[in-house]
């Protein structure tokens, strides 16, 4: 089989938010090329003795993705262009030119294995299914996550911000809702931290499948963690199914513009005194999310930062 390859020219500044947007449109994986220098942590994760030389960072990034059906290309590009135009109001997205080509069949899902290796978030070991736990790590908190089909391996700053905030507020009685659950990592870690029950929602059927697969690998049953597809912002059926005034914690690791729409709605799902944890917020969108949280009647408890990303935590 031959695949339709699309290569988007954008900026290194926008590569994370653009990648997330493409995933929201149904793209199941992206490849990013940039000239950003490696951090010390990046170098530790590379299993080579001599690091590759890189050119001077010019601020340009290329994001490539692959589509099976030719009809998908036009639909995805049309929506992507609209989203990029809106993004340009608050982040430099660069040229936003698209280059289309055909490429030979490759096993894209399994090719993730050469890039994703076990790593730590504080004292938590996050490990893919194809790697073994080292004897010295046997006593650590361990979660198995396979990447490639849904957002959320734990490597991204936004996910790590959420992990730390969930851990701070979770109790043995916690009922938690993860809006945009992706791989299911946040709902599963909440249970490992001691939460009573998790619910996750997502718009992408691939995310629901990925979450259930990751649950099985981690020995988490559907009675502990229920995942469902739907849009909580405007779908009354999924709102009713999720339930009202029943969650001690709601976490939403999604784009800032979506959080602004979600926040006044999601308040109805939270218990009085419930905690609302948001992330996926690029630093120059912090104020818009803070204002939407306040306008929804929530009390801002804490704003935390990692890199250029922000998490806003509030209480009902």
XYZ file of C-alpha atoms in Angstrom:
316
model
C 0.000 0.000 0.000
C 1.134 3.571 -0.693
C 0.420 6.364 1.772
C -0.316 10.042 1.244
C 2.369 12.041 3.004
C 1.775 15.660 4.004
C 4.653 17.856 5.215
C 3.713 21.150 6.890
C 6.226 23.968 7.279
C 5.646 25.875 10.516
C 7.726 27.190 13.435
C 9.473 25.441 16.305
C 7.512 27.716 18.644
C 4.210 26.353 17.350
C 5.124 22.703 16.700
C 3.519 21.335 19.885
C 0.230 23.178 19.550
C 0.027 22.465 15.790
C 0.735 18.763 16.380
C -2.017 18.642 18.985
C -4.423 20.348 16.573
C -3.661 17.764 13.857
C -4.305 14.939 16.304
C -7.650 16.533 17.178
C -8.514 16.518 13.457
C -7.936 12.761 13.292
C -4.254 12.456 12.369
C -2.977 9.414 14.254
C 0.697 10.346 14.474
C 3.127 13.069 13.433
C 6.845 13.308 12.728
C 8.553 16.562 13.766
C 11.791 17.904 12.299
C 13.453 20.959 13.829
C 16.875 22.247 14.831
C 16.171 22.895 18.497
C 19.316 22.018 20.503
C 19.119 18.903 22.663
C 18.576 19.445 26.375
C 20.633 17.522 28.958
C 17.597 15.282 29.540
C 17.276 14.590 25.801
C 20.922 13.546 25.726
C 20.421 11.180 28.670
C 17.567 9.469 26.812
C 19.628 8.867 23.657
C 21.317 5.490 23.655
C 24.412 6.552 21.690
C 27.960 7.493 22.717
C 28.458 10.226 20.104
C 25.608 12.675 19.728
C 24.649 13.877 16.244
C 25.692 17.363 15.178
C 22.799 19.700 14.497
C 22.562 22.936 12.534
C 21.927 26.276 14.198
C 18.271 26.581 15.214
C 16.500 28.698 12.591
C 13.107 28.529 14.272
C 11.604 26.436 11.455
C 9.850 23.123 12.035
C 8.397 20.561 9.645
C 5.518 18.369 10.748
C 4.817 15.317 8.595
C 1.835 12.987 8.793
C 0.452 10.143 6.706
C -3.082 9.416 5.499
C -4.328 6.186 3.968
C -7.246 7.560 1.959
C -6.692 10.232 -0.691
C -10.089 11.769 0.129
C -8.863 12.430 3.683
C -6.071 14.703 2.496
C -8.312 17.489 1.196
C -10.613 17.330 4.228
C -7.796 17.413 6.768
C -5.890 20.187 4.942
C -9.004 22.350 4.634
C -9.708 22.095 8.371
C -6.026 22.500 9.258
C -5.775 25.722 7.251
C -8.773 27.158 9.124
C -7.280 26.191 12.487
C -3.859 27.599 11.570
C -5.429 30.896 10.550
C -7.072 31.179 13.980
C -3.845 30.156 15.746
C -1.893 32.873 13.942
C -3.674 35.427 16.124
C -1.802 34.247 19.221
C 1.243 32.224 18.081
C 3.694 32.526 15.182
C 2.750 29.579 12.946
C 5.131 30.563 10.144
C 4.545 29.931 6.442
C 2.015 27.109 6.923
C 2.772 25.653 3.502
C 1.804 22.062 2.775
C 3.806 19.671 0.596
C 2.046 16.493 -0.570
C 3.667 13.273 -1.814
C 3.233 9.492 -1.921
C 5.359 7.081 0.108
C 5.659 3.308 0.301
C 3.871 1.248 2.933
C 5.500 1.292 6.370
C 4.533 -0.121 9.756
C 3.992 3.307 11.323
C 2.612 2.106 14.642
C 5.511 -0.251 15.349
C 8.050 2.301 14.139
C 7.259 4.307 17.279
C 9.283 1.702 19.173
C 12.597 3.077 17.968
C 11.823 6.504 19.450
C 9.955 5.798 22.695
C 11.810 4.373 25.692
C 11.080 4.142 29.401
C 11.516 7.317 31.442
C 10.590 8.859 34.780
C 8.188 11.564 35.889
C 9.437 12.232 39.404
C 9.310 8.761 41.034
C 6.945 7.240 38.447
C 8.384 4.901 35.817
C 6.534 5.120 32.485
C 7.436 2.201 30.250
C 6.214 0.789 26.918
C 5.091 -2.844 26.714
C 8.119 -3.922 24.659
C 10.633 -2.979 27.369
C 11.397 -4.753 30.645
C 11.416 -3.231 34.099
C 14.932 -3.161 35.508
C 15.441 -4.918 38.883
C 16.344 -1.623 40.567
C 12.972 -0.145 39.463
C 10.801 -2.987 40.752
C 9.722 -1.006 43.826
C 8.697 2.129 41.914
C 5.230 3.152 40.813
C 5.053 1.753 37.277
C 2.629 2.480 34.462
C 2.742 0.872 31.026
C 1.878 3.159 28.101
C 2.187 2.394 24.394
C 2.368 5.494 22.187
C 1.403 6.026 18.579
C -2.392 6.037 18.549
C -3.393 8.621 21.163
C -1.992 11.700 22.867
C -0.482 11.324 26.336
C 2.637 9.252 26.986
C 3.708 11.385 29.938
C 6.684 12.891 28.114
C 4.967 16.160 27.252
C 5.128 19.044 29.729
C 1.344 19.485 29.753
C 0.773 15.875 30.817
C 3.415 16.123 33.537
C 1.826 19.289 34.911
C -1.487 17.429 35.203
C 0.112 14.362 36.803
C 1.620 16.457 39.598
C -1.599 18.382 40.276
C -3.726 15.222 40.352
C -1.327 13.644 42.827
C -1.537 16.731 45.029
C -5.337 16.655 45.363
C -6.363 12.986 45.021
C -7.790 11.043 47.995
C -9.154 7.531 48.508
C -12.671 8.858 47.852
C -11.828 10.750 44.653
C -14.079 10.404 41.641
C -12.111 11.873 38.708
C -13.170 12.884 35.194
C -10.545 13.299 32.453
C -11.885 15.326 29.516
C -9.849 14.432 26.419
C -8.396 11.289 27.985
C -6.198 10.261 25.030
C -4.094 7.257 26.060
C -5.812 7.134 29.459
C -2.631 7.911 31.384
C -4.140 10.504 33.737
C -7.159 8.431 34.730
C -4.964 5.372 35.311
C -2.387 7.282 37.363
C -5.183 8.786 39.472
C -6.192 5.226 40.397
C -2.594 4.346 41.203
C -2.432 7.447 43.422
C -5.434 6.036 45.322
C -8.532 7.462 43.588
C -11.761 5.495 43.913
C -12.947 5.700 40.293
C -12.003 7.316 36.955
C -14.058 8.354 33.927
C -12.514 9.502 30.645
C -14.040 11.072 27.543
C -12.542 11.767 24.124
C -13.690 12.764 20.636
C -11.415 10.246 18.892
C -12.416 6.554 18.710
C -8.690 5.674 18.491
C -8.169 7.265 21.899
C -10.912 5.136 23.441
C -9.356 1.980 21.979
C -5.863 3.029 23.115
C -7.062 3.793 26.645
C -8.729 0.387 26.955
C -5.617 -1.378 25.667
C -3.448 0.501 28.167
C -5.905 -0.291 30.962
C -5.627 -4.005 30.186
C -1.812 -3.903 30.237
C -1.916 -2.123 33.614
C -4.457 -4.503 35.148
C -7.155 -1.825 35.424
C -10.731 -2.996 34.916
C -13.604 -1.135 33.254
C -15.331 -1.067 36.644
C -12.450 1.120 37.866
C -12.067 3.303 34.774
C -14.883 3.965 32.314
C -14.008 5.581 28.976
C -16.546 6.928 26.511
C -16.654 8.913 23.275
C -18.376 12.279 22.977
C -18.105 16.064 23.199
C -18.963 17.350 26.662
C -19.234 20.928 25.429
C -22.388 20.489 23.363
C -23.567 16.871 23.518
C -26.341 16.513 26.115
C -26.310 12.723 25.876
C -22.667 12.453 26.895
C -23.194 15.097 29.598
C -26.029 12.994 31.045
C -23.963 9.811 30.801
C -20.980 11.383 32.553
C -23.283 12.740 35.261
C -23.725 15.944 37.222
C -22.201 17.214 40.464
C -20.373 13.924 41.047
C -16.649 14.565 40.458
C -14.090 15.564 43.074
C -11.515 16.274 40.350
C -11.968 17.195 36.685
C -8.816 17.337 34.566
C -8.680 18.717 31.025
C -5.371 18.665 29.144
C -6.526 20.254 25.888
C -6.044 23.484 23.928
C -6.698 26.799 25.657
C -9.444 27.853 23.233
C -11.299 24.602 23.934
C -10.882 25.097 27.688
C -12.563 28.494 27.418
C -15.634 26.802 25.881
C -15.508 23.780 28.189
C -15.139 25.514 31.548
C -18.653 27.008 31.999
C -20.146 23.646 31.009
C -17.935 21.335 33.063
C -18.738 23.152 36.310
C -22.033 21.238 36.260
C -20.208 17.900 36.462
C -18.206 18.945 39.553
C -19.097 18.556 43.201
C -19.083 21.647 45.391
C -15.467 21.996 46.474
C -14.315 19.967 43.467
C -10.925 20.637 41.874
C -10.560 21.666 38.219
C -7.102 21.005 36.697
C -6.412 22.424 33.240
C -3.361 22.246 31.003
C -2.438 22.297 27.319
C -2.184 26.082 27.684
C 0.604 27.838 25.797
C 2.012 30.594 28.029
C 0.528 33.531 26.091
C -2.985 32.061 26.505
C -2.768 31.806 30.306
C -4.866 34.880 31.012
C -7.756 33.839 28.776
C -8.074 30.530 30.635
C -7.744 32.202 34.050
C -10.508 34.658 33.119
C -12.815 31.885 31.854
C -12.276 29.974 35.108
C -13.133 33.043 37.198
C -16.179 33.875 35.062
C -17.461 30.326 35.651
C -17.463 31.081 39.388
C -14.382 29.020 40.247
C -11.623 30.085 42.625
C -8.132 29.952 41.111
C -5.891 28.041 43.536
C -2.633 27.744 41.654
C -0.958 28.404 38.315
C 2.028 26.163 37.561
C 4.518 26.216 34.718
C 6.807 23.865 32.816
C 8.691 25.167 29.803
C 6.301 27.330 27.771
C 3.253 25.471 29.077
C 0.828 26.409 31.853
C -1.569 24.591 34.173
C -4.385 26.393 35.962
C -5.928 24.706 39.013
C -9.184 25.981 40.501
C -11.907 24.993 42.984
C -15.693 25.088 42.726
